[in-house]
Coordinates of C-alpha atoms and ligand atoms in Angstrom, one line a residue:
M1 CA -0.2 -0.1 0.1
T2 CA 1.3 3.7 -1.0
I3 CA 0.0 7.0 -0.6
N4 CA -2.7 8.6 -2.5
K5 CA -1.4 11.8 -3.5
K6 CA -4.8 12.7 -5.0
D7 CA -6.7 12.3 -1.9
K8 CA -6.2 16.0 -0.8
L9 CA -8.6 15.7 2.4
W10 CA -7.1 12.5 3.7
W11 CA -6.4 14.2 7.1
K12 CA -10.2 14.5 7.6
T13 CA -10.5 11.1 8.7
A14 CA -7.1 10.5 9.9
T15 CA -5.0 10.0 12.9
I16 CA -1.6 11.5 13.5
Y17 CA 1.2 10.2 15.7
Q18 CA 3.7 12.4 16.8
I19 CA 7.3 10.9 17.6
Y20 CA 9.8 13.2 19.3
P21 CA 12.8 11.1 17.8
K22 CA 15.2 11.9 21.0
S23 CA 13.0 9.6 23.1
F24 CA 11.4 7.3 20.6
C25 CA 14.1 4.5 19.9
D26 CA 17.7 4.3 19.8
S27 CA 19.0 1.7 17.2
G28 CA 22.3 1.3 19.0
A29 CA 23.6 2.2 22.4
Q30 CA 23.9 6.3 22.0
G31 CA 21.2 6.6 24.6
S32 CA 18.9 8.7 22.5
G33 CA 16.5 7.9 19.7
D34 CA 17.4 7.8 16.3
I35 CA 16.0 7.8 12.6
K36 CA 16.8 4.1 12.2
G37 CA 14.9 3.4 15.3
I38 CA 11.7 4.8 14.2
I39 CA 12.2 2.6 10.9
S40 CA 12.4 -0.3 13.4
K41 CA 9.1 0.7 15.0
L42 CA 6.8 1.4 11.4
D43 CA 5.1 -1.8 11.8
Y44 CA 4.3 -1.2 15.3
L45 CA 2.8 2.2 14.0
K46 CA 0.8 0.3 11.2
T47 CA -0.6 -2.1 13.7
L48 CA -1.9 1.0 15.9
G49 CA -3.4 2.0 12.6
I50 CA -2.3 5.7 12.4
D51 CA -2.2 7.5 8.9
A52 CA 0.7 10.0 9.2
I53 CA 3.6 10.6 11.6
W54 CA 4.4 14.3 12.9
L55 CA 8.4 14.0 13.3
T56 CA 9.6 17.0 15.8
P57 CA 12.8 18.3 14.3
V58 CA 15.9 16.1 12.8
Y59 CA 17.7 19.4 11.5
E60 CA 21.4 20.2 12.4
S61 CA 21.0 22.0 16.1
P62 CA 23.1 22.4 18.8
M63 CA 20.2 20.9 20.6
I64 CA 19.9 23.7 23.4
D65 CA 16.1 23.0 23.0
N66 CA 16.1 19.7 21.5
G67 CA 16.3 20.6 17.8
Y68 CA 13.6 23.6 18.2
D69 CA 16.9 25.7 17.6
I70 CA 18.0 25.0 14.1
S71 CA 21.3 25.7 12.7
D72 CA 21.0 24.2 9.1
Y73 CA 17.3 23.5 7.6
Y74 CA 18.9 21.3 4.9
A75 CA 21.0 18.7 7.0
I76 CA 20.1 16.1 9.2
N77 CA 21.5 16.2 12.9
P78 CA 24.1 13.4 13.3
E79 CA 22.4 12.6 16.7
F80 CA 19.5 11.3 14.7
G81 CA 21.4 9.7 11.5
T82 CA 22.0 10.9 8.0
M83 CA 20.0 11.8 5.0
A84 CA 20.0 8.8 3.6
D85 CA 18.4 7.6 6.7
F86 CA 15.6 10.1 6.4
D87 CA 14.9 8.9 2.9
E88 CA 14.6 5.3 4.2
L89 CA 12.5 6.5 6.8
L90 CA 10.0 8.3 4.4
A91 CA 10.2 5.7 1.7
A92 CA 9.5 3.0 4.3
A93 CA 6.6 4.8 5.9
H94 CA 5.1 5.3 2.3
Q95 CA 5.4 1.8 1.9
R96 CA 3.1 1.0 4.9
G97 CA 0.5 4.1 3.7
I98 CA 1.9 6.2 6.5
R99 CA 2.5 10.0 5.5
I100 CA 5.3 12.1 6.9
V101 CA 4.6 15.5 8.4
M102 CA 7.8 17.6 9.2
D103 CA 8.3 20.2 12.1
I104 CA 9.1 23.6 10.7
V105 CA 10.8 26.0 13.0
V106 CA 10.9 29.6 11.2
N107 CA 9.8 32.2 14.0
H108 CA 13.5 31.8 14.8
T109 CA 16.8 30.0 14.1
S110 CA 19.5 28.7 16.2
T111 CA 22.3 31.6 17.0
A112 CA 24.6 28.8 15.8
H113 CA 23.1 29.1 12.1
A114 CA 25.4 30.5 9.6
W115 CA 22.8 33.4 9.0
F116 CA 23.0 34.5 12.6
Q117 CA 26.8 33.9 12.9
S118 CA 27.2 36.4 10.0
A119 CA 25.0 38.9 11.7
L120 CA 26.5 38.9 14.9
G121 CA 28.8 41.6 15.5
D122 CA 28.4 43.0 12.1
K123 CA 25.7 45.9 11.3
N124 CA 26.5 45.6 7.5
S125 CA 26.2 41.7 7.3
P126 CA 23.8 40.9 4.6
Y127 CA 21.9 38.5 7.2
R128 CA 21.7 41.5 9.8
D129 CA 18.2 42.5 8.9
Y130 CA 17.1 38.6 8.8
Y131 CA 17.0 39.2 12.8
I132 CA 15.3 41.7 15.2
W133 CA 18.0 44.2 16.3
K134 CA 17.1 47.3 18.3
D135 CA 19.3 50.0 20.4
P136 CA 18.8 50.0 24.2
I137 CA 16.7 52.2 25.7
Y138 CA 18.3 54.2 28.7
G139 CA 21.1 51.4 28.5
Q140 CA 18.5 48.7 28.9
A141 CA 16.8 46.1 27.0
P142 CA 14.7 47.8 24.0
T143 CA 11.2 46.4 25.7
N144 CA 10.3 44.7 29.0
W145 CA 9.4 41.8 26.8
Q146 CA 9.6 38.3 28.8
S147 CA 11.0 35.0 27.0
K148 CA 8.5 32.3 27.5
F149 CA 11.6 30.3 29.0
G150 CA 12.1 33.0 31.7
G151 CA 14.1 36.5 31.9
N152 CA 14.1 39.3 29.3
A153 CA 13.4 38.4 25.5
W154 CA 16.5 40.9 24.4
E155 CA 20.1 39.7 24.5
L156 CA 23.0 42.3 24.0
D157 CA 25.4 42.0 20.9
E158 CA 28.3 43.7 22.5
A159 CA 30.4 44.2 19.5
T160 CA 27.6 46.4 18.1
G161 CA 25.9 47.5 21.2
Q162 CA 22.4 46.3 20.0
Y163 CA 20.1 43.9 21.3
Y164 CA 18.4 41.0 19.4
L165 CA 14.8 39.7 20.0
H166 CA 14.3 35.7 21.1
L167 CA 10.9 35.1 22.7
F168 CA 12.4 31.6 23.6
A169 CA 15.8 30.9 24.8
K170 CA 18.6 33.2 24.0
E171 CA 20.1 31.0 21.8
Q172 CA 16.9 31.0 19.4
A173 CA 16.8 34.5 17.9
D174 CA 13.8 35.5 16.1
L175 CA 13.5 35.9 12.6
N176 CA 12.5 39.1 10.9
W177 CA 9.7 38.2 8.9
E178 CA 9.2 41.9 7.5
N179 CA 12.2 41.2 5.4
P180 CA 11.2 39.7 2.3
K181 CA 14.4 37.7 1.8
V182 CA 13.5 36.0 5.2
R183 CA 10.1 34.8 3.5
E184 CA 12.0 33.6 0.3
E185 CA 14.5 31.5 2.6
V186 CA 11.5 29.9 4.5
K187 CA 9.5 29.2 1.0
G188 CA 13.2 27.4 -0.2
I189 CA 13.0 25.4 3.0
I190 CA 9.8 24.2 3.0
S191 CA 9.9 23.4 -0.7
Y192 CA 13.3 21.2 -0.4
W193 CA 11.4 19.0 2.1
A194 CA 8.1 18.9 0.0
D195 CA 10.3 17.9 -3.2
K196 CA 11.6 15.2 -1.3
G197 CA 8.2 13.7 -1.0
V198 CA 7.4 15.0 2.9
D199 CA 3.5 15.3 2.8
G200 CA 3.0 17.7 5.2
F201 CA 4.1 20.1 7.9
R202 CA 3.6 21.4 11.4
L203 CA 4.5 24.9 11.9
D204 CA 6.0 25.7 15.1
V205 CA 4.7 28.9 17.1
I206 CA 3.7 30.4 13.6
N207 CA 1.4 32.7 14.8
L208 CA 4.3 34.8 16.7
I209 CA 6.1 35.4 13.2
S210 CA 4.7 39.1 12.9
K211 CA 5.6 41.6 15.7
Q212 CA 4.2 44.8 16.1
Q213 CA 6.7 47.2 14.6
D214 CA 6.9 49.8 17.1
F215 CA 8.1 47.3 19.8
P216 CA 6.2 49.1 23.0
N217 CA 6.9 48.1 26.4
D218 CA 4.0 46.0 27.9
E219 CA 2.8 47.8 31.1
I220 CA 0.1 45.0 31.8
G221 CA 1.8 41.7 30.4
D222 CA 4.8 40.1 29.3
G223 CA 4.7 41.4 25.6
R224 CA 2.8 38.5 24.1
R225 CA -0.2 41.1 22.8
F226 CA 2.2 42.8 20.9
Y227 CA 3.5 39.6 18.7
T228 CA 0.7 37.1 19.0
D229 CA -1.3 36.7 15.6
G230 CA 0.5 39.9 15.0
P231 CA -0.5 42.5 12.4
R232 CA 0.7 40.8 9.2
V233 CA 0.6 37.3 10.2
H234 CA -2.2 36.2 7.8
E235 CA -0.5 37.7 5.1
Y236 CA 2.9 36.0 5.4
L237 CA 0.8 32.7 5.8
Q238 CA -1.1 33.4 2.4
E239 CA 1.9 34.2 0.9
I240 CA 3.8 31.1 1.7
S241 CA 0.4 28.8 1.4
E242 CA 0.1 30.2 -2.0
A243 CA 3.9 29.8 -2.8
V244 CA 4.4 26.3 -1.5
F245 CA 1.6 24.6 0.6
Q246 CA -1.0 24.8 -2.2
Q247 CA 1.5 23.8 -5.2
Y248 CA 2.5 20.5 -3.3
G249 CA -0.8 19.9 -2.1
S250 CA 0.7 19.7 1.7
V251 CA -1.4 19.2 4.7
T252 CA -0.5 21.9 7.2
V253 CA -0.9 22.4 10.9
G254 CA -0.1 25.7 12.6
E255 CA 1.0 25.3 16.4
M256 CA -1.0 28.8 17.6
S257 CA 0.3 30.1 20.9
S258 CA -2.2 32.2 22.8
T259 CA -4.5 32.7 20.1
T260 CA -8.3 33.1 19.7
L261 CA -10.9 31.1 17.7
E262 CA -11.5 34.4 15.4
H263 CA -8.0 33.9 14.3
C264 CA -7.8 30.3 14.1
Q265 CA -11.1 30.3 11.6
Q266 CA -9.1 32.2 9.4
Y267 CA -5.7 30.2 9.7
S268 CA -7.5 27.0 9.1
N269 CA -10.4 28.7 6.6
V270 CA -11.8 25.9 4.5
D271 CA -11.0 27.8 1.5
N272 CA -7.3 26.7 2.2
S273 CA -5.7 30.1 1.9
E274 CA -3.7 29.6 4.8
L275 CA -3.3 26.1 6.7
S276 CA -5.4 22.9 7.0
M277 CA -5.5 23.0 10.6
V278 CA -4.6 24.9 14.0
F279 CA -3.2 23.5 17.4
N280 CA -4.6 25.8 20.4
F281 CA -3.9 25.2 24.0
H282 CA -6.6 26.8 25.8
H283 CA -8.1 23.5 27.1
L284 CA -4.5 22.6 28.7
K285 CA -4.4 25.6 30.7
V286 CA -7.5 24.7 33.0
D287 CA -5.0 23.6 35.7
Y288 CA -2.9 26.9 35.4
T289 CA -3.7 29.2 38.9
N290 CA -4.6 32.7 37.1
G291 CA -3.0 31.4 34.0
E292 CA 0.2 30.7 35.4
K293 CA 1.8 27.6 34.3
W294 CA 4.4 27.2 37.1
T295 CA 1.7 26.3 39.9
N296 CA -0.1 23.2 40.5
A297 CA -4.0 23.5 41.0
P298 CA -6.9 21.1 40.7
F299 CA -8.1 21.3 36.8
D300 CA -11.2 23.5 36.1
F301 CA -13.6 21.0 34.7
L302 CA -16.6 23.0 33.7
Q303 CA -14.0 25.5 32.2
L304 CA -12.7 22.8 30.1
K305 CA -16.1 21.9 29.0
S306 CA -16.7 25.4 28.1
I307 CA -13.6 25.9 26.1
F308 CA -14.2 22.6 24.3
N309 CA -17.8 23.8 23.3
H310 CA -16.2 27.0 22.2
W311 CA -13.8 25.4 19.8
Q312 CA -15.9 22.9 18.4
T313 CA -19.1 25.0 17.7
G314 CA -16.8 27.9 16.7
L315 CA -14.5 25.9 14.0
N316 CA -17.6 23.7 12.8
G317 CA -18.0 24.7 9.0
K318 CA -15.4 27.5 9.5
G319 CA -12.0 25.9 10.2
W320 CA -10.4 22.6 11.6
G321 CA -8.8 22.0 14.7
A322 CA -6.1 19.3 16.1
L323 CA -7.7 16.9 19.0
F324 CA -4.9 16.3 21.5
W325 CA -3.9 16.0 25.1
C326 CA -0.2 15.3 24.9
N327 CA 2.8 16.3 22.8
H328 CA 6.6 17.1 23.8
D329 CA 5.7 20.0 25.7
Q330 CA 2.8 18.9 27.9
P331 CA 2.9 16.7 31.0
R332 CA 1.3 13.2 30.4
I333 CA -2.6 13.6 30.4
V334 CA -3.4 10.3 32.6
S335 CA -1.0 11.9 35.2
R336 CA -2.4 15.2 34.7
L337 CA -6.4 14.6 34.5
G338 CA -6.8 11.2 35.1
D339 CA -5.7 8.7 38.0
D340 CA -2.3 7.1 37.2
K341 CA -2.2 5.0 40.4
N342 CA -5.9 3.8 40.9
Y343 CA -7.6 3.7 37.3
R344 CA -4.8 4.5 35.1
V345 CA -6.2 2.1 32.0
E346 CA -9.9 3.3 32.7
S347 CA -8.9 6.9 32.8
A348 CA -6.5 6.7 30.0
K349 CA -9.1 5.5 28.1
M350 CA -11.8 7.8 29.0
L351 CA -9.6 10.7 28.2
A352 CA -9.0 9.5 24.9
A353 CA -12.3 8.9 24.0
S354 CA -13.3 12.1 25.4
V355 CA -11.6 14.2 22.5
H356 CA -11.3 11.5 19.9
M357 CA -15.1 11.6 19.3
M358 CA -14.7 15.3 18.6
Q359 CA -14.6 17.2 15.0
G360 CA -11.0 17.6 13.9
T361 CA -8.0 15.9 13.5
P362 CA -6.6 13.4 16.6
Y363 CA -2.9 13.6 17.4
I364 CA -1.3 10.9 19.2
Y365 CA 1.8 11.4 21.5
Q366 CA 4.1 8.5 21.7
G367 CA 3.4 6.5 24.5
E368 CA 0.0 7.9 25.0
E369 CA -1.3 5.0 23.4
I370 CA 0.1 2.5 26.0
G371 CA -1.2 5.1 29.0
M372 CA 2.3 6.2 29.9
T373 CA 2.8 8.5 33.1
N374 CA 4.9 11.3 34.1
P375 CA 8.0 9.5 35.9
G376 CA 7.9 11.6 39.4
Y377 CA 11.4 12.5 39.3
T378 CA 12.6 13.6 42.6
D379 CA 16.0 15.1 41.6
I380 CA 16.4 18.3 40.0
E381 CA 19.5 17.0 38.2
Q382 CA 17.1 14.4 36.5
Y383 CA 15.7 17.4 34.6
R384 CA 17.1 18.1 31.0
D385 CA 14.7 20.8 29.6
V386 CA 15.9 24.2 29.2
E387 CA 12.1 25.8 30.0
S388 CA 12.3 23.5 33.2
T389 CA 15.8 24.3 34.2
N390 CA 15.5 28.2 33.5
M391 CA 12.3 28.3 35.6
Y392 CA 13.8 26.5 38.7
Q393 CA 16.8 28.9 38.4
L394 CA 14.3 31.8 38.0
M395 CA 11.7 30.7 40.8
V396 CA 14.0 29.2 43.4
E397 CA 17.4 31.2 43.1
E398 CA 15.6 34.5 42.3
Q399 CA 12.0 34.4 43.5
G400 CA 12.4 32.4 46.6
V401 CA 10.2 29.4 45.8
S402 CA 11.4 26.4 48.0
H403 CA 13.0 23.7 46.4
P404 CA 10.3 21.2 47.5
D405 CA 7.8 23.3 46.1
M406 CA 9.3 23.8 42.9
M407 CA 10.0 20.0 42.5
D408 CA 6.3 19.4 43.0
I409 CA 5.5 21.9 40.3
L410 CA 8.2 20.6 37.8
A411 CA 6.7 17.0 38.7
Q412 CA 3.5 18.2 37.7
K413 CA 4.2 20.8 34.7
S414 CA 7.7 20.0 33.4
R415 CA 8.0 19.2 29.8
D416 CA 10.4 16.3 30.3
N417 CA 7.3 14.5 31.9
S418 CA 6.5 13.9 28.2
R419 CA 10.2 13.1 26.9
T420 CA 11.3 10.1 29.0
P421 CA 12.0 7.5 26.8
M422 CA 9.4 5.2 25.2
Q423 CA 8.7 2.2 27.0
W424 CA 8.9 -0.7 24.6
N425 CA 9.4 -3.8 26.9
S426 CA 10.5 -4.6 30.5
A427 CA 14.3 -5.2 29.6
M428 CA 17.1 -3.0 30.5
N429 CA 16.1 0.9 29.8
A430 CA 12.5 -0.3 28.5
G431 CA 14.1 -1.6 25.2
F432 CA 14.8 1.9 24.4
S433 CA 18.4 1.9 24.0
E434 CA 21.4 -0.3 24.6
G435 CA 23.3 2.6 26.3
K436 CA 22.3 4.9 29.2
P437 CA 19.4 6.9 28.4
W438 CA 19.9 10.6 27.7
L439 CA 16.7 11.3 30.1
D440 CA 15.9 8.6 33.0
V441 CA 13.3 6.1 32.3
A442 CA 9.9 5.9 34.1
K443 CA 10.3 3.5 36.9
N444 CA 7.1 1.8 35.7
Y445 CA 8.1 0.7 32.6
V446 CA 8.3 -3.4 33.6
D447 CA 4.5 -2.9 33.8
I448 CA 3.7 -0.2 31.3
N449 CA 5.2 -1.0 27.9
A450 CA 4.2 -1.6 24.3
E451 CA 5.2 -5.3 24.3
K452 CA 2.5 -5.7 27.3
A453 CA 0.1 -3.8 25.7
L454 CA -0.1 -5.8 22.2
Q455 CA -0.4 -8.7 24.4
D456 CA -3.4 -7.4 26.4
K457 CA -6.6 -7.3 24.0
D458 CA -8.1 -4.8 26.7
S459 CA -5.1 -2.5 26.7
V460 CA -5.1 1.1 26.3
F461 CA -3.3 0.5 22.8
Y462 CA -6.4 -1.4 21.3
F463 CA -8.6 1.0 22.9
Y464 CA -6.7 3.5 20.5
K465 CA -6.8 1.3 17.8
R466 CA -10.5 1.1 17.7
L467 CA -10.6 5.2 18.1
I468 CA -8.9 5.3 15.3
E469 CA -11.1 3.1 12.9
L470 CA -14.2 4.5 14.3
R471 CA -13.1 7.8 12.8
K472 CA -13.1 6.0 9.5
E473 CA -16.3 4.1 9.9
V474 CA -18.7 6.5 11.4
A475 CA -19.2 9.6 9.5
V476 CA -20.9 11.5 12.4
I477 CA -17.5 11.9 14.0
T478 CA -16.0 13.9 11.2
Q479 CA -19.2 15.9 10.2
G480 CA -21.7 15.9 13.0
D481 CA -22.3 19.3 14.9
Y482 CA -21.6 19.5 18.5
T483 CA -23.9 19.9 21.5
D484 CA -22.7 19.8 25.1
L485 CA -25.5 17.9 26.9
L486 CA -24.6 18.4 30.6
P487 CA -22.6 22.0 30.4
E488 CA -22.9 22.3 34.2
H489 CA -22.4 18.8 35.4
E490 CA -19.4 18.8 38.0
R491 CA -18.0 15.5 36.8
V492 CA -19.4 14.1 33.7
F493 CA -18.6 15.3 30.2
A494 CA -21.5 14.4 27.7
Y495 CA -21.8 15.5 24.5
Q496 CA -23.7 14.9 21.1
R497 CA -22.5 14.7 17.5
K498 CA -25.4 14.8 15.2
T499 CA -26.2 14.6 11.2
E500 CA -29.3 13.9 9.6
T501 CA -29.0 10.2 9.7
Q502 CA -26.7 9.6 12.7
T503 CA -26.6 10.8 16.3
L504 CA -23.5 9.8 18.5
V505 CA -23.5 10.3 22.0
S506 CA -20.0 10.6 24.1
I507 CA -20.6 10.1 28.0
N508 CA -17.6 10.4 30.4
N509 CA -16.8 10.4 34.1
Y510 CA -13.9 12.3 34.6
Y511 CA -13.6 11.4 38.4
G512 CA -13.0 8.4 40.6
E513 CA -16.6 8.2 42.1
T514 CA -19.7 6.5 40.4
S515 CA -22.2 9.2 39.1
E516 CA -25.7 8.6 37.8
V517 CA -26.7 11.1 34.9
E518 CA -30.1 12.1 33.2
L519 CA -29.6 12.6 29.5
P520 CA -32.2 14.8 27.7
N521 CA -35.3 12.7 26.8
E522 CA -35.3 13.8 23.2
L523 CA -32.2 11.3 22.8
E524 CA -33.6 7.9 22.1
L525 CA -31.0 5.9 23.9
D526 CA -33.0 3.0 24.1
K527 CA -32.3 2.7 20.3
A528 CA -28.6 3.1 20.7
Q529 CA -25.8 1.1 20.2
L530 CA -23.1 0.8 22.4
L531 CA -19.9 1.4 19.8
L532 CA -16.8 1.3 22.6
G533 CA -16.5 1.4 26.2
N534 CA -13.6 1.1 28.9
Y535 CA -15.2 -1.4 31.3
P536 CA -15.2 -5.1 30.2
D537 CA -18.6 -5.9 31.3
E538 CA -20.2 -3.2 29.2
Q539 CA -24.0 -3.6 28.8
S540 CA -24.2 -3.4 24.8
H541 CA -27.8 -1.3 25.1
I542 CA -28.6 1.7 27.6
P543 CA -32.3 0.8 29.1
S544 CA -33.0 4.7 29.9
N545 CA -31.7 8.0 29.9
T546 CA -30.6 7.4 33.1
V547 CA -27.1 6.1 32.8
T548 CA -25.0 5.2 35.9
L549 CA -21.1 5.7 35.1
R550 CA -18.4 4.0 37.1
P551 CA -15.0 5.7 37.9
Y552 CA -13.7 7.1 35.0
E553 CA -16.3 5.1 32.5
T554 CA -16.8 6.2 29.1
K555 CA -19.5 5.0 26.9
I556 CA -19.6 5.9 23.1
L557 CA -23.2 5.4 21.6
L558 CA -24.6 5.5 18.2
I559 CA -28.5 6.1 17.3
E560 CA -28.9 5.6 13.5
Ligands
TEU1 O1 6.4 25.3 21.7 C1 6.0 26.7 21.8 C2 5.9 27.1 23.4 O2 5.4 27.9 24.0 C3 6.0 25.9 24.2 O3 7.2 26.7 25.0 C4 5.0 25.3 24.9 O4 3.5 26.0 24.5 C5 5.3 25.9 26.6 O5 6.6 25.1 26.7 C6 4.1 25.0 27.3 O6 4.0 25.5 28.6 C7 7.0 25.1 20.6 C8 7.6 24.1 20.8 O7 6.6 22.9 20.5 C9 8.6 23.8 21.8 O8 9.0 22.5 22.0 C10 9.7 24.7 21.5 O9 10.4 25.0 22.8 C11 9.2 26.4 21.4 O10 7.7 26.3 20.3 C12 10.2 26.9 20.7 O11 10.7 26.6 19.3

């Protein structure tokens, strides 16, 4: 089976699997994952039934931000292998009917990139204007904007006395998209990979590329309002889309940081003038205290349902969203919103079902399909993520947060929670590598691993496999309108998807206590068939509209 290049909307019934190569599979003993390791696991992914792989960056990089700091867009980082390895992966995936979506990071480059190295210290460099340089103001940074990784977002270039902008690490210099030469370089980069046969692109923080050109101080915030969904962002995306994406028929997904529904309706407009679909993160901030990530708070369940309602109804017929809980930046969802001690399997399945029955394209992050958990690190030396180590230093050493409190926060919120090595089996290092892993393996790998999951028909793995199949079999999942059936219920999330011929009902108990709910009478549940549930002794039919849900129980019902 190969790829049907004529099917331009394949992604509307597809499920995409995200691979973070550094933590996926090491073909040797280097202790970090590589492309050959991915190739060795393609049959596992084929068994799962996914349609495409989103590959996070494998380009040349100093790895300050594990590849999101690119120093050569046209070369493969030797840590991951060679260009021949990449070409082999692309061919082997296509042979299995699996598409490849590459990560494109063009809001910024590594400061090790040749462009930046030429620009640094030389105002006359032909690449100086590829970046954003400003004079100090009263001897200070040009604005008070904060980097998302802590500290001020400007770094001084001593030789020229100017500062350059970095919204992320100081080793990640923001590109100046106002410069048409930068936009032409971006078109060249994307075309190169599209010419190789890459099927699509995930665009890193792409809604940050247009900055307000007067660069004002932010007296009420961290500066994001002056560069998020900025003044020319849609113009830039339409330019790139017309020049490249539409020419190659590439699927595209934009990572939209702190965005709005209105902008996302335009970014993922059905006229395909910009992108195919968008990631937004509002549903993953319901456990932030006052919007602040580096806190620990119980998640706000009613807010979560309200956000899902806003986006499901707001994008229906106007745009297209990615459906996801996990990625390489987010903690493991079964530890975050489920119960990874007493109801790991039930809550992992329920959380999956509660988003996979929505409209959009689901993304499964490596290990999510076997219910991998946060590792519960206890020593600051175990952490590797630049955001986490920066925030530890800022909060403990500068802001006086206690070490134990910060360790509790990191154990919940650090990006390393999702970057622990993939757990393949119960052998040494969970079968991830023959060498010492770059990041400690979670101790529960002996019980939670892919080999064990494949041998258990009731595992989380086969539940995800069935969700992937249902998306292709049941049209209402892709096409149906969305209605929240119990918006005010404190424990149960129940919604309906409806077309003229089908009604699907997804009922999800988000807590560890049994709940009984009354569903609206107009729902003819007595005519419903159970498509999927997460308790082995499921009743195949629901006798009435009064439904009892066991801890973390989910039911997917279809009425035709
Ligand atoms: O992430 C964007 C971003 O804001 C992340 O920092 C993430 O949302 C945040 O850590 C959650 O608290 C993208 C990439 O996914 C991330 O890995 C990179 O570090 C970042 O951009 C810079 O390229």
